[in-house]
Every structure is written in C-alpha cells, then in structure tokens.
Amino acid sequence: MMSGMGGLTAQQRYLFDLRGFLILRNIIPTEEVAEARQAISANLHKFHERKGDLRNSRREAFQGDHVKGRLDCGTMLSWDKPHCEVFRRFLVIPQVIPIINELCGKGYRLDHLPLTIIQYKNAEGFDLHGGNVDESGQWMTDLSYDCRYGKISCNLLNVAVPLDKVEPGDGGFVIIPGSHKANFPIPPEIADCDKLDENKYLVNPHLNPGDVLLFTEAATHGAFPWKGSSESRRTVFYRFCPPNFGYGRGYVDKREELAKDVTEQQRVVLQPPFTGRLNRYHLEDDGTIGCTVRSKEKLDYDRAVFDSEYF
C-alpha cells in the first residue's frame, strides 16, 4: 500500500506491520481522561475481582502478591448519565477512525463489549496470551493478522485507552513485538518470562494518559503486576473487527438496548456482523456516515426468493 492511502502514515504502517502494535500520542483530551477517571471512581462497586480459578495469572512472573486479582467491569456503556458518556465517545475517536478503517475495513464493528480494568499495586497481571497460532500450532482465524498485496487485515484489533502513566518496568501491558507473524506456538520457557534480562523480546511500553494503544490480538501480549507510581493502573479496552466478522456475542444481548441512546456515529459501530455489500453503514475517514447501496432490483429479487430483503 503506497504512502497516502488509508489512515496510517507510511511510518506507522511499517511499524504496525513489523511490531503488531502502535501508540498514538496525546489523542484523548485531558478533560476526558479526568471524566473517565471520575466515572470509574463513582462506579467502583460495579467492578468484579478475579479470584481463584478466575485469576488471569498462572505463571509466577505475572502473579504479583498472589492475593490481589485484577478488577474488571464491562458495563460502562450502560452506566447512568453522565458517567457512561465518555466511554461512548471513546467508541468513535476521530483520529482513530481512519486507522481502524485501514486495519479492519470500512464498516468495522465493535466486537466484545468494552472492558475497563483496574490493577492495584502488586495485583496480578495476565499471562501471555493471544497469537497467530494456538498451542497446537494451528492458525487462529479468530485472532489472525494478515497482509497481502499491500492490504493489512486484522480480525480482532484492540484499541486501548490508558488512564494512568506507565513507564517501562512499571508493569501493566506487555507485548512480544512481531509475534503476530509467528508460525509456531510460544515455548513454555518464553511464556514463563523468567529470563527477561537475557532475552529482550518483551516490551512494556511507555504510555501516558491520553495516548491510544492499538494492537492486533494476533500478537502475543499480557500484563505484568502493577508496580508504577500511581495507586492503580486503569485502562479501557475496545475491540473491533471487520464488518462480516464476529468473535464475542455481547451485541446479541446488548446492541438493541445500547443503540437506542447513542449518537448516529456510535450506532454505526454497534451493527451486527454482515458484509459491507448489503446496505451496511460505515464511518468515512472524516467521521461522516456512508452506506453501501444494494440496488432495488436485487432487494426485490431477494425478497421474492428468500422472503427477505437480504439473503
């Protein structure tokens, strides 16, 4: 793909294809970061701690103090106003729209329901997971990354909004750059992360509140226990996929409820999975709403054949 095409610059495209992740600096305004923090504080009672078999850490490097689990909440879009509003705005970040259009295709959709996580000091992280292949070495279609004829395709793209500063070595998000192109399962001795000084394969990137982190779920990633200067690490995750693809199924239960009380832009990314050919709305790079148009003749024919406007 030549420079000037799509939402990524030539440098960003090269680095994302090379490493499997990209950090966009200073995207979220300071007041929106503060708004999200305040909303989380007001809704702490809605978070659930991972305990026992629900803990994300099995390997020692990720277990922290062996007591505190990660706190999770995935209902932010449904919180009472005004607390839900900032998380709904994060669904459609203007600077990120053209990038997701390039990586997932126009008509991309929210897949999993969004997730906010909190790690307190020395709370567990998350063992390395994800990857282009599973433990048996089979290709993971659900998470896969591909680039053919200059076109990148991410079947599951994570867009993360950090709300606390992270310095390398603080813990939190870690990733093995380039692992989205791995053809073999991760060996246990690498997954254990017990020789990090000898093997500089794992990156714990610097993140500021207001940055946006994008990574393909085909890259092997995880989180170390939190050791940063702030009391906790708070991050909001949104996962997007191509228009005709679906991994999670939260939209089955929640989409109609959410779609009643969101903006037109936000409603576009809450569509269920179906191909862009079938009158699917999409966001243009500038945030305006477009739509593919299926001819009336084809709609009438499908109605006659299938008793439905769409096959």
PDB file of N, CA and C in Angstrom, residues 56-63 125-130 133-135 174-176 179 184-196 199 201-202 220-225:
ATOM      1  N   ASN A  56      -6.153 -14.439  36.145  1.00  0.00           N
ATOM      2  CA  ASN A  56      -5.541 -14.481  34.815  1.00  0.00           C
ATOM      3  C   ASN A  56      -4.093 -14.944  34.851  1.00  0.00           C
ATOM      4  N   SER A  57      -3.546 -15.127  36.036  1.00  0.00           N
ATOM      5  CA  SER A  57      -2.119 -15.436  36.155  1.00  0.00           C
ATOM      6  C   SER A  57      -1.915 -16.847  36.683  1.00  0.00           C
ATOM      7  N   ARG A  58      -1.195 -17.633  35.923  1.00  0.00           N
ATOM      8  CA  ARG A  58      -0.787 -18.966  36.358  1.00  0.00           C
ATOM      9  C   ARG A  58       0.740 -19.048  36.504  1.00  0.00           C
ATOM     10  N   ARG A  59       1.424 -18.196  35.775  1.00  0.00           N
ATOM     11  CA  ARG A  59       2.885 -18.208  35.776  1.00  0.00           C
ATOM     12  C   ARG A  59       3.405 -17.180  36.776  1.00  0.00           C
ATOM     13  N   GLU A  60       4.472 -17.514  37.463  1.00  0.00           N
ATOM     14  CA  GLU A  60       4.953 -16.743  38.613  1.00  0.00           C
ATOM     15  C   GLU A  60       5.209 -15.277  38.272  1.00  0.00           C
ATOM     16  N   ALA A  61       5.766 -15.004  37.093  1.00  0.00           N
ATOM     17  CA  ALA A  61       6.121 -13.631  36.747  1.00  0.00           C
ATOM     18  C   ALA A  61       4.912 -12.708  36.688  1.00  0.00           C
ATOM     19  N   PHE A  62       3.714 -13.278  36.596  1.00  0.00           N
ATOM     20  CA  PHE A  62       2.507 -12.480  36.417  1.00  0.00           C
ATOM     21  C   PHE A  62       1.604 -12.466  37.660  1.00  0.00           C
ATOM     22  N   GLN A  63       1.982 -13.165  38.718  1.00  0.00           N
ATOM     23  CA  GLN A  63       1.067 -13.378  39.831  1.00  0.00           C
ATOM     24  C   GLN A  63       1.059 -12.280  40.887  1.00  0.00           C
ATOM     25  N   GLY A 125      -1.155  -9.701  37.072  1.00  0.00           N
ATOM     26  CA  GLY A 125      -1.256  -9.266  35.695  1.00  0.00           C
ATOM     27  C   GLY A 125      -2.065 -10.268  34.887  1.00  0.00           C
ATOM     28  N   PHE A 126      -1.545 -10.617  33.732  1.00  0.00           N
ATOM     29  CA  PHE A 126      -2.231 -11.549  32.835  1.00  0.00           C
ATOM     30  C   PHE A 126      -1.153 -12.305  32.065  1.00  0.00           C
ATOM     31  N   ASP A 127      -1.162 -13.646  32.199  1.00  0.00           N
ATOM     32  CA  ASP A 127      -0.199 -14.461  31.454  1.00  0.00           C
ATOM     33  C   ASP A 127      -0.206 -14.085  29.976  1.00  0.00           C
ATOM     34  N   LEU A 128       0.917 -14.316  29.308  1.00  0.00           N
ATOM     35  CA  LEU A 128       0.981 -14.062  27.873  1.00  0.00           C
ATOM     36  C   LEU A 128      -0.084 -14.893  27.158  1.00  0.00           C
ATOM     37  N   HIS A 129      -0.796 -14.267  26.243  1.00  0.00           N
ATOM     38  CA  HIS A 129      -1.880 -14.934  25.527  1.00  0.00           C
ATOM     39  C   HIS A 129      -2.028 -14.285  24.149  1.00  0.00           C
ATOM     40  N   GLY A 130      -3.033 -14.734  23.408  1.00  0.00           N
ATOM     41  CA  GLY A 130      -3.179 -14.266  22.039  1.00  0.00           C
ATOM     42  C   GLY A 130      -2.167 -14.964  21.149  1.00  0.00           C
ATOM     43  N   VAL A 133      -1.104 -18.311  16.193  1.00  0.00           N
ATOM     44  CA  VAL A 133      -1.336 -19.756  16.218  1.00  0.00           C
ATOM     45  C   VAL A 133      -1.679 -20.171  17.641  1.00  0.00           C
ATOM     46  N   ASP A 134      -2.407 -21.288  17.781  1.00  0.00           N
ATOM     47  CA  ASP A 134      -2.765 -21.758  19.116  1.00  0.00           C
ATOM     48  C   ASP A 134      -1.671 -22.666  19.672  1.00  0.00           C
ATOM     49  N   GLU A 135      -1.945 -23.285  20.821  1.00  0.00           N
ATOM     50  CA  GLU A 135      -0.926 -24.095  21.486  1.00  0.00           C
ATOM     51  C   GLU A 135      -0.494 -25.292  20.657  1.00  0.00           C
ATOM     52  N   VAL A 174       2.248  -5.680  28.344  1.00  0.00           N
ATOM     53  CA  VAL A 174       3.492  -6.122  27.714  1.00  0.00           C
ATOM     54  C   VAL A 174       3.143  -6.857  26.425  1.00  0.00           C
ATOM     55  N   ILE A 175       4.074  -6.851  25.482  1.00  0.00           N
ATOM     56  CA  ILE A 175       3.831  -7.473  24.182  1.00  0.00           C
ATOM     57  C   ILE A 175       5.144  -7.980  23.613  1.00  0.00           C
ATOM     58  N   ILE A 176       5.072  -9.040  22.841  1.00  0.00           N
ATOM     59  CA  ILE A 176       6.242  -9.529  22.099  1.00  0.00           C
ATOM     60  C   ILE A 176       6.130  -8.982  20.679  1.00  0.00           C
ATOM     61  N   SER A 179       5.290 -10.920  17.131  1.00  0.00           N
ATOM     62  CA  SER A 179       4.724 -12.252  17.391  1.00  0.00           C
ATOM     63  C   SER A 179       3.440 -12.501  16.612  1.00  0.00           C
ATOM     64  N   PHE A 184       4.831 -20.615  15.020  1.00  0.00           N
ATOM     65  CA  PHE A 184       4.966 -21.698  15.980  1.00  0.00           C
ATOM     66  C   PHE A 184       4.438 -21.236  17.335  1.00  0.00           C
ATOM     67  N   PRO A 185       3.923 -22.166  18.156  1.00  0.00           N
ATOM     68  CA  PRO A 185       3.429 -21.785  19.484  1.00  0.00           C
ATOM     69  C   PRO A 185       4.552 -21.250  20.361  1.00  0.00           C
ATOM     70  N   ILE A 186       4.196 -20.406  21.323  1.00  0.00           N
ATOM     71  CA  ILE A 186       5.192 -19.844  22.219  1.00  0.00           C
ATOM     72  C   ILE A 186       5.736 -20.946  23.124  1.00  0.00           C
ATOM     73  N   PRO A 187       7.052 -21.128  23.202  1.00  0.00           N
ATOM     74  CA  PRO A 187       7.634 -22.155  24.083  1.00  0.00           C
ATOM     75  C   PRO A 187       7.408 -21.799  25.553  1.00  0.00           C
ATOM     76  N   PRO A 188       7.238 -22.789  26.413  1.00  0.00           N
ATOM     77  CA  PRO A 188       6.985 -22.519  27.838  1.00  0.00           C
ATOM     78  C   PRO A 188       8.055 -21.656  28.491  1.00  0.00           C
ATOM     79  N   GLU A 189       9.322 -21.857  28.113  1.00  0.00           N
ATOM     80  CA  GLU A 189      10.381 -21.096  28.770  1.00  0.00           C
ATOM     81  C   GLU A 189      10.304 -19.604  28.421  1.00  0.00           C
ATOM     82  N   ILE A 190       9.713 -19.268  27.283  1.00  0.00           N
ATOM     83  CA  ILE A 190       9.496 -17.857  26.945  1.00  0.00           C
ATOM     84  C   ILE A 190       8.239 -17.359  27.640  1.00  0.00           C
ATOM     85  N   ALA A 191       7.191 -18.172  27.646  1.00  0.00           N
ATOM     86  CA  ALA A 191       5.937 -17.783  28.312  1.00  0.00           C
ATOM     87  C   ALA A 191       6.144 -17.546  29.802  1.00  0.00           C
ATOM     88  N   ASP A 192       7.113 -18.241  30.409  1.00  0.00           N
ATOM     89  CA  ASP A 192       7.388 -18.076  31.841  1.00  0.00           C
ATOM     90  C   ASP A 192       7.999 -16.713  32.168  1.00  0.00           C
ATOM     91  N   CYS A 193       8.675 -16.104  31.175  1.00  0.00           N
ATOM     92  CA  CYS A 193       9.304 -14.786  31.374  1.00  0.00           C
ATOM     93  C   CYS A 193      10.257 -14.775  32.560  1.00  0.00           C
ATOM     94  N   ASP A 194      11.019 -15.838  32.729  1.00  0.00           N
ATOM     95  CA  ASP A 194      11.917 -15.906  33.894  1.00  0.00           C
ATOM     96  C   ASP A 194      13.355 -15.522  33.545  1.00  0.00           C
ATOM     97  N   LYS A 195      13.620 -15.132  32.297  1.00  0.00           N
ATOM     98  CA  LYS A 195      14.971 -14.729  31.916  1.00  0.00           C
ATOM     99  C   LYS A 195      14.912 -13.458  31.076  1.00  0.00           C
ATOM    100  N   LEU A 196      14.182 -12.474  31.583  1.00  0.00           N
ATOM    101  CA  LEU A 196      13.957 -11.264  30.802  1.00  0.00           C
ATOM    102  C   LEU A 196      15.236 -10.476  30.556  1.00  0.00           C
ATOM    103  N   ASN A 199      16.804 -12.134  27.516  1.00  0.00           N
ATOM    104  CA  ASN A 199      16.017 -12.136  26.285  1.00  0.00           C
ATOM    105  C   ASN A 199      15.160 -10.874  26.228  1.00  0.00           C
ATOM    106  N   TYR A 201      12.947  -9.744  24.429  1.00  0.00           N
ATOM    107  CA  TYR A 201      11.875  -9.900  23.454  1.00  0.00           C
ATOM    108  C   TYR A 201      10.570  -9.271  23.909  1.00  0.00           C
ATOM    109  N   LEU A 202      10.448  -8.935  25.178  1.00  0.00           N
ATOM    110  CA  LEU A 202       9.194  -8.454  25.727  1.00  0.00           C
ATOM    111  C   LEU A 202       9.278  -6.944  25.957  1.00  0.00           C
ATOM    112  N   THR A 220       1.245 -11.852  20.642  1.00  0.00           N
ATOM    113  CA  THR A 220       1.279 -12.399  21.996  1.00  0.00           C
ATOM    114  C   THR A 220       1.513 -11.259  22.979  1.00  0.00           C
ATOM    115  N   HIS A 221       0.598 -11.120  23.938  1.00  0.00           N
ATOM    116  CA  HIS A 221       0.651  -9.994  24.864  1.00  0.00           C
ATOM    117  C   HIS A 221       0.140 -10.438  26.230  1.00  0.00           C
ATOM    118  N   GLY A 222       0.297  -9.595  27.203  1.00  0.00           N
ATOM    119  CA  GLY A 222      -0.160  -9.896  28.556  1.00  0.00           C
ATOM    120  C   GLY A 222       0.010  -8.664  29.418  1.00  0.00           C
ATOM    121  N   ALA A 223       0.118  -8.859  30.728  1.00  0.00           N
ATOM    122  CA  ALA A 223       0.316  -7.739  31.646  1.00  0.00           C
ATOM    123  C   ALA A 223       1.089  -8.223  32.865  1.00  0.00           C
ATOM    124  N   PHE A 224       2.092  -7.439  33.259  1.00  0.00           N
ATOM    125  CA  PHE A 224       2.826  -7.714  34.487  1.00  0.00           C
ATOM    126  C   PHE A 224       2.101  -7.088  35.687  1.00  0.00           C
ATOM    127  N   PRO A 225       2.350  -7.599  36.895  1.00  0.00           N
ATOM    128  CA  PRO A 225       1.790  -6.964  38.096  1.00  0.00           C
ATOM    129  C   PRO A 225       2.148  -5.478  38.129  1.00  0.00           C
TER     130      PRO A 225
END
